[in-house]
Short mmCIF file of C-alpha atoms in Angstrom, two decimals:
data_model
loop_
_atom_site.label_atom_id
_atom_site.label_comp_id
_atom_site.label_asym_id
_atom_site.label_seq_id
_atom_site.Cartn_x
_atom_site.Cartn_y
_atom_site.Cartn_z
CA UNK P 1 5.13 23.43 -92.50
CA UNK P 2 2.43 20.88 -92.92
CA UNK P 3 4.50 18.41 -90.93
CA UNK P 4 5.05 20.49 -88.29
CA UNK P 5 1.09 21.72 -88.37
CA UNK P 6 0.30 17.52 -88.02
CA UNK P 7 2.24 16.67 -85.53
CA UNK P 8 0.82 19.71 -83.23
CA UNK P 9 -2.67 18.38 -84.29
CA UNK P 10 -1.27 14.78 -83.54
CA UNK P 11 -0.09 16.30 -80.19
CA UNK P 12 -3.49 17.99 -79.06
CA UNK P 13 -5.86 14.73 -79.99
CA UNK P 14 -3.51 12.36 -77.93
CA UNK P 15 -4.05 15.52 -75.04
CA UNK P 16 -7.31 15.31 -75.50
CA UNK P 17 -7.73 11.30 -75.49
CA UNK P 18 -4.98 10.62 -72.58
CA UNK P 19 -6.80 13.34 -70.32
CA UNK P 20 -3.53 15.74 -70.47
CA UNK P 21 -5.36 19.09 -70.64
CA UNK P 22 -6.44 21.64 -68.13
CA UNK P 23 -9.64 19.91 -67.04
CA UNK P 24 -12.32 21.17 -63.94
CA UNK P 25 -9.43 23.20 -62.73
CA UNK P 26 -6.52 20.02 -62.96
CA UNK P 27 -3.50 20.28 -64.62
CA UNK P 28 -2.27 16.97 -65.86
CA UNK P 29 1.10 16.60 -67.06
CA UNK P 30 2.08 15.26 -70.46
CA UNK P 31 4.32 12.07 -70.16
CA UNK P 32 7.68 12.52 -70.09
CA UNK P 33 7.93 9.14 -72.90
CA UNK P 34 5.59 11.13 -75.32
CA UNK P 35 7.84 10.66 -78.24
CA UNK P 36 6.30 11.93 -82.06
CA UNK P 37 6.55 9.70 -84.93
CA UNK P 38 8.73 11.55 -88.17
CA UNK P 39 5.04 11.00 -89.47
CA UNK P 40 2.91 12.68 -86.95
CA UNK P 41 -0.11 10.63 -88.98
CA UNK P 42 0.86 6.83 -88.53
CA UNK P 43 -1.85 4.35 -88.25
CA UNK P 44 -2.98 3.10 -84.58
CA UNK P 45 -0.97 0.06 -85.06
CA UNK P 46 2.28 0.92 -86.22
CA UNK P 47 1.97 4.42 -83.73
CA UNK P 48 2.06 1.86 -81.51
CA UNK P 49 4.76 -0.05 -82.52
CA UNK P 50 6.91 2.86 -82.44
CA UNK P 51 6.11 3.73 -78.79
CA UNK P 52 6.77 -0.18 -77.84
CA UNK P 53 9.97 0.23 -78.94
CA UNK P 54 10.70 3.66 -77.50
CA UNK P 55 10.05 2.01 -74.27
CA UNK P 56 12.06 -1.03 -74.69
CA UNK P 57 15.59 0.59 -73.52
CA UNK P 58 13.92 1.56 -70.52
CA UNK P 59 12.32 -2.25 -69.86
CA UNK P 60 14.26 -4.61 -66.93
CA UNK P 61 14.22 -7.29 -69.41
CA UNK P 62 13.68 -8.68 -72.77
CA UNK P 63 14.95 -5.62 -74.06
CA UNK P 64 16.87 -7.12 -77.07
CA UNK P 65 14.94 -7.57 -80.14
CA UNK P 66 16.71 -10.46 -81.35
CA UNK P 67 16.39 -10.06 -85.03
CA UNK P 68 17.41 -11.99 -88.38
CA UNK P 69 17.34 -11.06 -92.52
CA UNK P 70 16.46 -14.03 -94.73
CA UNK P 71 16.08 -13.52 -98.67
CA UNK P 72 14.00 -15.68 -100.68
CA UNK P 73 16.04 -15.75 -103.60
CA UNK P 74 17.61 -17.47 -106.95
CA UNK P 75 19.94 -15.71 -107.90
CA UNK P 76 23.31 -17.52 -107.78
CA UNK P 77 24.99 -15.65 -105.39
CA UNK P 78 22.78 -16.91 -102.54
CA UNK P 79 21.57 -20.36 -103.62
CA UNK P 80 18.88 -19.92 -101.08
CA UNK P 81 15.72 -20.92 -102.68
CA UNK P 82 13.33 -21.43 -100.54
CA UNK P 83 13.40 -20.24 -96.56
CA UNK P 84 16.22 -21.77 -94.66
CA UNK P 85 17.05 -19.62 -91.72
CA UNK P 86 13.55 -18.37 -90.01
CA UNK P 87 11.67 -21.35 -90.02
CA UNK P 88 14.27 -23.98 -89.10
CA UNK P 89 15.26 -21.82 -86.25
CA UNK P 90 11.83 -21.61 -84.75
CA UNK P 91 11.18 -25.58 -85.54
CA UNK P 92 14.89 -25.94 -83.33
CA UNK P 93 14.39 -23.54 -80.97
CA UNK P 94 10.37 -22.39 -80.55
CA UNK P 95 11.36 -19.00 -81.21
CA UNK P 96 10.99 -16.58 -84.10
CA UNK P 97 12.68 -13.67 -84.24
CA UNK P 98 11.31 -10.59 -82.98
CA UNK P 99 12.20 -9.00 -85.72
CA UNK P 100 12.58 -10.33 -89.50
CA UNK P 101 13.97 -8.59 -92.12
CA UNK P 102 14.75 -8.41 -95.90
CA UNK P 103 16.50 -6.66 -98.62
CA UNK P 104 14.67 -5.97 -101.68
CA UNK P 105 17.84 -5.30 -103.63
CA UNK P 106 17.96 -9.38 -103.53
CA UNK P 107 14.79 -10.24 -104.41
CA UNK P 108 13.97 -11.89 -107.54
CA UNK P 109 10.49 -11.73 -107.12
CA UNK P 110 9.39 -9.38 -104.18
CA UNK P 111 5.26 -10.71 -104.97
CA UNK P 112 6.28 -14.26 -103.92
CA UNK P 113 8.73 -13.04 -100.92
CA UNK P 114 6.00 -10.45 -99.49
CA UNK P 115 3.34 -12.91 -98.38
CA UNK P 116 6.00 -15.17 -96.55
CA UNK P 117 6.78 -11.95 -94.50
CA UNK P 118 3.15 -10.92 -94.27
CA UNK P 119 2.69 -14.39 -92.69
CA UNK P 120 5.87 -14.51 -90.48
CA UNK P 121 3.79 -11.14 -89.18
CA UNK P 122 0.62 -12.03 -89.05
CA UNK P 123 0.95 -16.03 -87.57
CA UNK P 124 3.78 -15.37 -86.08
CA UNK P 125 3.71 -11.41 -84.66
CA UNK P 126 7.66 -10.82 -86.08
CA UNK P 127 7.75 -7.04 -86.96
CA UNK P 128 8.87 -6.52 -90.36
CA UNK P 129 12.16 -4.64 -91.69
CA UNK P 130 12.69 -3.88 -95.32
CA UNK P 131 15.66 -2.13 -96.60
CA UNK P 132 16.79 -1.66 -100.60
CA UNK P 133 14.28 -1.76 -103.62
CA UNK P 134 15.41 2.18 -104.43
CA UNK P 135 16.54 1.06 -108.04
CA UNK P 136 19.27 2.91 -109.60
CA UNK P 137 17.85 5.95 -111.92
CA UNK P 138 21.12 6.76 -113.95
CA UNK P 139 23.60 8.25 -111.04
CA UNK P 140 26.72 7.15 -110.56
CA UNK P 141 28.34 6.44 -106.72
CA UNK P 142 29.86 9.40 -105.98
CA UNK P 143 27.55 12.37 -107.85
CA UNK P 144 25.82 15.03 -106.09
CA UNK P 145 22.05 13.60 -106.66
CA UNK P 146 20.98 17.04 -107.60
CA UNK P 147 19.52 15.34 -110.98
CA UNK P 148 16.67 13.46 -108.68
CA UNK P 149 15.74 16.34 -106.71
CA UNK P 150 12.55 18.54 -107.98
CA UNK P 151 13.98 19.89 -111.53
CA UNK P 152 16.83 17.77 -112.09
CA UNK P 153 17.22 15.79 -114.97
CA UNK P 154 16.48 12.31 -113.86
CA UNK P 155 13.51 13.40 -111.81
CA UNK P 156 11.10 11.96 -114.04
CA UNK P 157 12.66 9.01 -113.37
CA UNK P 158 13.54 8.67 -109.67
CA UNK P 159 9.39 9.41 -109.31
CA UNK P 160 8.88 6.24 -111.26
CA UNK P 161 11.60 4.45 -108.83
CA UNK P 162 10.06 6.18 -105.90
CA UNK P 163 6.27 4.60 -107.27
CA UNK P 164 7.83 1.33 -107.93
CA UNK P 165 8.94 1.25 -104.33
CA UNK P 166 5.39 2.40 -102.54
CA UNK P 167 3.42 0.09 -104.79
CA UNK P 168 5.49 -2.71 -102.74
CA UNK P 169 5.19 -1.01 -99.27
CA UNK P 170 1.49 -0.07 -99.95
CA UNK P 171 0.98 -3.95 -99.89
CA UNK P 172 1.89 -4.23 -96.55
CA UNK P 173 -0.25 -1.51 -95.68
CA UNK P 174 -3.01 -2.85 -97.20
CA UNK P 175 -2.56 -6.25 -95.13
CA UNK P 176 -1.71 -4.33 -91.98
CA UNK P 177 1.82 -4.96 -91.17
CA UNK P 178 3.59 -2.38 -89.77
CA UNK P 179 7.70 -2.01 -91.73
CA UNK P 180 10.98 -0.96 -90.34
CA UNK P 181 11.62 1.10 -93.12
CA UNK P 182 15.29 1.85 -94.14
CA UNK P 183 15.91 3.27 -97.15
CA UNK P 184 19.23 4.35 -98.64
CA UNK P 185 21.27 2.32 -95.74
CA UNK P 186 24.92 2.27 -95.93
CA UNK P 187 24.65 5.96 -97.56
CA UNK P 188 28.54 6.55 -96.60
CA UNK P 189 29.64 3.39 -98.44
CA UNK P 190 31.00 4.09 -101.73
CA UNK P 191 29.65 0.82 -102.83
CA UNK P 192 26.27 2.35 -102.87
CA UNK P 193 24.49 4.15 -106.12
CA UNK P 194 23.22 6.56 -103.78
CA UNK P 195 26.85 7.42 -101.70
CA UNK P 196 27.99 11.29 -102.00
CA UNK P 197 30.25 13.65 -100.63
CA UNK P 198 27.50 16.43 -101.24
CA UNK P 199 25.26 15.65 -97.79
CA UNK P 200 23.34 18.19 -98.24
CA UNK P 201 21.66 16.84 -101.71
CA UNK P 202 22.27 13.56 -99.70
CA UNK P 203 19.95 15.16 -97.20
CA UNK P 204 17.60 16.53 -99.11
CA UNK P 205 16.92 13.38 -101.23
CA UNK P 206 16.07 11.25 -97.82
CA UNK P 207 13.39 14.25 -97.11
CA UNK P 208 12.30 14.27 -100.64
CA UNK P 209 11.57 10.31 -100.59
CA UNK P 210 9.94 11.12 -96.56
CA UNK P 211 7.61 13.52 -97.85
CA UNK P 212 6.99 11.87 -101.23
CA UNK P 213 6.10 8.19 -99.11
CA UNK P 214 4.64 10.18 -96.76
CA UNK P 215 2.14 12.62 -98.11
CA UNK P 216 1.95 11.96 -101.60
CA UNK P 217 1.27 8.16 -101.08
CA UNK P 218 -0.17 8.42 -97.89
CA UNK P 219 2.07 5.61 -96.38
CA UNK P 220 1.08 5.51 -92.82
CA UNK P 221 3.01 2.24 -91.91
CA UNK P 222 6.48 3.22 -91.96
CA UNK P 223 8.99 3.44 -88.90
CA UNK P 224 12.02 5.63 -90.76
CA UNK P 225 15.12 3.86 -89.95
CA UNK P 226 18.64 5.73 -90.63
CA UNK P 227 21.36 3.66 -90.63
CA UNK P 228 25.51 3.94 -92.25
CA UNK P 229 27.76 1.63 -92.44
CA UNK P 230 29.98 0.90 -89.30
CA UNK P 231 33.19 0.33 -90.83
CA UNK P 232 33.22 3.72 -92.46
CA UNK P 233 35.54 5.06 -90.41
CA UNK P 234 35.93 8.61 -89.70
CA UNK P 235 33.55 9.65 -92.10
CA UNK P 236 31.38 11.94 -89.66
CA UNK P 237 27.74 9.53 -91.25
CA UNK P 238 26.43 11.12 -88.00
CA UNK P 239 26.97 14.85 -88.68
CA UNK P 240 27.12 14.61 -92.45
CA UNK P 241 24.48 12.43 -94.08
CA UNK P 242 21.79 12.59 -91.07
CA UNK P 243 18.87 14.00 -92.51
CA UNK P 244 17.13 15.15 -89.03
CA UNK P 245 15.36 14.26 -86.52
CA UNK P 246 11.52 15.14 -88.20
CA UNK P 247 12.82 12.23 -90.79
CA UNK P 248 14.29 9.75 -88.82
CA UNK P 249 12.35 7.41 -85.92
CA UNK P 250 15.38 4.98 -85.48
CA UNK P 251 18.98 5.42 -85.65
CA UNK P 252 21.87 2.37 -86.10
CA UNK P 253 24.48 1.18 -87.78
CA UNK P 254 25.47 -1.90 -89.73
CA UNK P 255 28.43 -3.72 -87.77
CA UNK P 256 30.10 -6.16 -89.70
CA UNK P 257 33.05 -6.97 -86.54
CA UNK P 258 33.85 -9.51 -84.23
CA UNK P 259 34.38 -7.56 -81.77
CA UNK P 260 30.88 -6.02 -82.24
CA UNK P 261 32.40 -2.36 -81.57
CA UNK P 262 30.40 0.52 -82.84
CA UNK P 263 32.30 3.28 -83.54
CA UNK P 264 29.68 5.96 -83.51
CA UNK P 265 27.69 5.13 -80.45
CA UNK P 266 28.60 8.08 -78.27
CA UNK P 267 27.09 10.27 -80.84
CA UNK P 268 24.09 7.96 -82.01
CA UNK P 269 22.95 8.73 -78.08
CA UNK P 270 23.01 12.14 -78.64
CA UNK P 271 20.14 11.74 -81.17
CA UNK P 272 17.44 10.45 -78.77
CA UNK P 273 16.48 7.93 -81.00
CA UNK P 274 16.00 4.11 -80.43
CA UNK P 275 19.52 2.65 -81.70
CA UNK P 276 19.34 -0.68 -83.59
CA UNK P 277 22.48 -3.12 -84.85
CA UNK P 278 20.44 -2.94 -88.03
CA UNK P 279 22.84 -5.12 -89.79
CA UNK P 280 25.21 -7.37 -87.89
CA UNK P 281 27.90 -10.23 -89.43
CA UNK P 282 30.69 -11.82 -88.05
CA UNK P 283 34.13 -11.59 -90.35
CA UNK P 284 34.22 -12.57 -93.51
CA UNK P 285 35.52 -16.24 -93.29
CA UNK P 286 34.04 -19.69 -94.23
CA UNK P 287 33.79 -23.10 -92.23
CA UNK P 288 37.51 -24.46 -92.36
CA UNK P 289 38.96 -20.80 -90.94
CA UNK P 290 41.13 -21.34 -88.10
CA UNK P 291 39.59 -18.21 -86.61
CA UNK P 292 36.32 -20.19 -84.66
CA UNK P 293 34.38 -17.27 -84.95
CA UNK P 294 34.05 -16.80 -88.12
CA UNK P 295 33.28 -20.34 -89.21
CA UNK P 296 29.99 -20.94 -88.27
CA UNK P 297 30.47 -21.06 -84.59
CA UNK P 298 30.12 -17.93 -83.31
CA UNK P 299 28.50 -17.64 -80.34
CA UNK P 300 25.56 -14.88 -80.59
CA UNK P 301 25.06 -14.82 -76.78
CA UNK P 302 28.39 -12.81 -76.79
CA UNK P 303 26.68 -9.83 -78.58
CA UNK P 304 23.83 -9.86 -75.93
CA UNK P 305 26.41 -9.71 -73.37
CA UNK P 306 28.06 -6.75 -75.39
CA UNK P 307 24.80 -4.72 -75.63
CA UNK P 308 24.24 -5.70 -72.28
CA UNK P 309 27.67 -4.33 -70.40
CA UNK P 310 28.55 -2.18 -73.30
CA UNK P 311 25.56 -0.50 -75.42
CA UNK P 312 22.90 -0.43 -73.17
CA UNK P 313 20.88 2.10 -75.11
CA UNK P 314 20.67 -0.63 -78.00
CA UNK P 315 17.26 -2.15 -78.98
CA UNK P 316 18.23 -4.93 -81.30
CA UNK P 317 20.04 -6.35 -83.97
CA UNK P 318 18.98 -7.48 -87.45
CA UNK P 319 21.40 -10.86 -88.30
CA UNK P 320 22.62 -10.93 -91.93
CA UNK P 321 21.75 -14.08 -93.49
CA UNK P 322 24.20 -16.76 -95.15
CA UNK P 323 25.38 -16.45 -98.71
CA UNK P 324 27.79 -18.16 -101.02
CA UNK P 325 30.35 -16.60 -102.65
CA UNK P 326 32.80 -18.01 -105.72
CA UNK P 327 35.67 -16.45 -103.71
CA UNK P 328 34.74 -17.64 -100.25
CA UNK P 329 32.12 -20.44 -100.16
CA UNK P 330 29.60 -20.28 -97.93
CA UNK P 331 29.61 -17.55 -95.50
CA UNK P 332 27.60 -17.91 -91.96
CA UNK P 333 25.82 -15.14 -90.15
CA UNK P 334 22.92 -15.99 -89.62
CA UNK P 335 21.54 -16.79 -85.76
CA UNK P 336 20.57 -20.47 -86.89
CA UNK P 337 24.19 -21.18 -88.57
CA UNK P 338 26.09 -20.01 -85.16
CA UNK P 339 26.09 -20.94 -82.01
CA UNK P 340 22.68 -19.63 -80.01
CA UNK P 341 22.38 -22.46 -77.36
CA UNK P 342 22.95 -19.40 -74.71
CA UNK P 343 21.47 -16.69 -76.35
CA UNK P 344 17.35 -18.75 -76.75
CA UNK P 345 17.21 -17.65 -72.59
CA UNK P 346 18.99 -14.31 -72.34
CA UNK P 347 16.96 -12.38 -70.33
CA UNK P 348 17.23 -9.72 -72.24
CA UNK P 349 16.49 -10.82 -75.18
CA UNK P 350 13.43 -10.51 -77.08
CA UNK P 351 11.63 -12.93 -79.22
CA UNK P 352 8.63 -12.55 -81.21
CA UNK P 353 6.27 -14.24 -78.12
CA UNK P 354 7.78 -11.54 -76.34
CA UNK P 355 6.36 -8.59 -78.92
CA UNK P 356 3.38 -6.66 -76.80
CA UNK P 357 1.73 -3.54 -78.80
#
């Protein structure tokens, strides 16, 4: 109720402000692209964020947000250290991404890893995605959640979780940076904590987490971002896990494919929502495959092309960054490890020069 109270008050001040009230006996029209937040009370900035990318699908060009995740980490699995995708790519190509992003399940130490994206923001003008940082409270993949929700018996502790997580986001806040929020992604993956077959505790945990962000911690800088896993087939992530439409501000999928399909985009465009690639890899193979696209030579200009002809309705991607695995060795995804000679003057593509709000 006090959602749906804001966003009519929301509603009537941008009436009032834009001139789109019965005034000395003219009726002006409210804009067709008027398009509510989830949070009817987001700050000027990141209100306006939202409604730049709202508009982008309906731009002639430089409609792509081309986008890329880099960790700053030390753990052993990614052997990063250090920046090595974001920065080299700009210093070889003049561009940074339009969009950088970063997973704070793979952060050693998010206080050291927050400034460098507060700066890529700020000197830069890359928006900001974080996914992750939800630790795990006690569940076990596969449980119903109920013990998180409002009397359950880890509740105690998911509100300490849910605190742990604002205290980061309330940084960026603070700094004024604007975040692609996307909590619980790849809900439909088994691999997750958080993955259930009961959606509706699945769906009332994502509103419990909105409100809680929302109201109780008065975070004003989020852009909700739902997103399941692409390879999931058959799974229904669309009908089953999707919380709503008063919870969600961007719908996408991560796509982990070669052949960049996404299985769910006839019903993603149903939802009216901006649709994002909000994870995107090529296969799973290291330099030496005989397969040329997934050794390190994949040519990203293909998956403008595919948006382009194929996905029209899609916004932009988020690139996965490279890791190293004892199995596999090095693994390349990233924009700066692949081929993107063709894809720096796609003229639909999107770099963070080309970010106007």
């Amino acid at each position: 109720m006090k959602i749906a109270i804001l966003k009519l008050f929301t509603l009537m001040q941008v009436m009032l402000s834009s001139g789109c009230v019965k005034q000395e006996n003219t009726l002006v029209t409210i804009p067709d692209n008027l398009i509510m937040g989830a949070n009817p009370t987001l700050d000027r900035s990141t209100d306006s964020l939202l409604r730049f990318i709202q508009n982008l699908k309906n731009q002639p060009g430089k409609r792509i947000l081309a986008g890329q995740n880099s960790n700053i980490s030390h753990k052993t699995q990614y052997k990063l250290g250090d920046d090595q995708i974001i920065h080299p790519f700009a210093q070889a190509t003049g561009k940074y991404p339009a969009i950088v992003g970063s997973d704070f399940n793979d952060i050693d130490n998010w206080r050291n890893h927050s400034p460098f994206l507060k700066d890529l923001n700020k000197q830069h003008g890359c928006i900001i995605e974080i996914c992750g940082g939800l630790n795990n409270p006690g569940v076990t993949s596969g449980s119903d959640l109920s013990a998180l929700l409002p009397g359950g018996s880890l509740r105690a502790q998911w509100v300490t979780n849910m605190d742990s997580m604002a205290a980061k986001l309330a940084y960026f806040q603070a700094n004024q940076v604007s975040i692609l929020y996307r909590p619980f992604h790849e809900m439909n993956g088994s691999w997750c904590w958080y993955y259930t077959t009961n959606h509706a505790n699945f769906r009332a945990l994502w509103a419990d987490l909105f409100n809680y962000l929302t109201n109780t911690k008065h975070l004003n800088n989020l852009i909700w971002i739902y997103a399941p896993n692409n390879n999931v087939v058959g799974d229904g992530a669309y009908t089953n896990y999707y919380p709503g439409t008063s919870y969600v501000d961007i719908v996408g999928a991560d796509v982990y494919a070669d052949n960049m399909v996404i299985n769910d985009y006839s019903v993603i465009r149903t939802l009216a929502k901006p649709i994002m690639l909000t994870e995107f890899g090529t296969g799973h193979g290291v330099r030496g495959n005989s397969d040329p696209n997934l050794n390190g030579t994949f040519d990203y200009n293909l998956l403008a092309e595919k948006i382009r002809t194929t996905y029209p309705n899609v916004i932009g991607w988020l690139c996965w960054h490279d890791w190293n695995t004892t199995q596999l060795g090095w693994i390349y995804k990233s924009m700066y490890k692949n081929n993107y000679s063709n894809l720096i003057n796609h003229s639909w593509v999107a770099w963070a020069s080309d970010v106007n709000y």
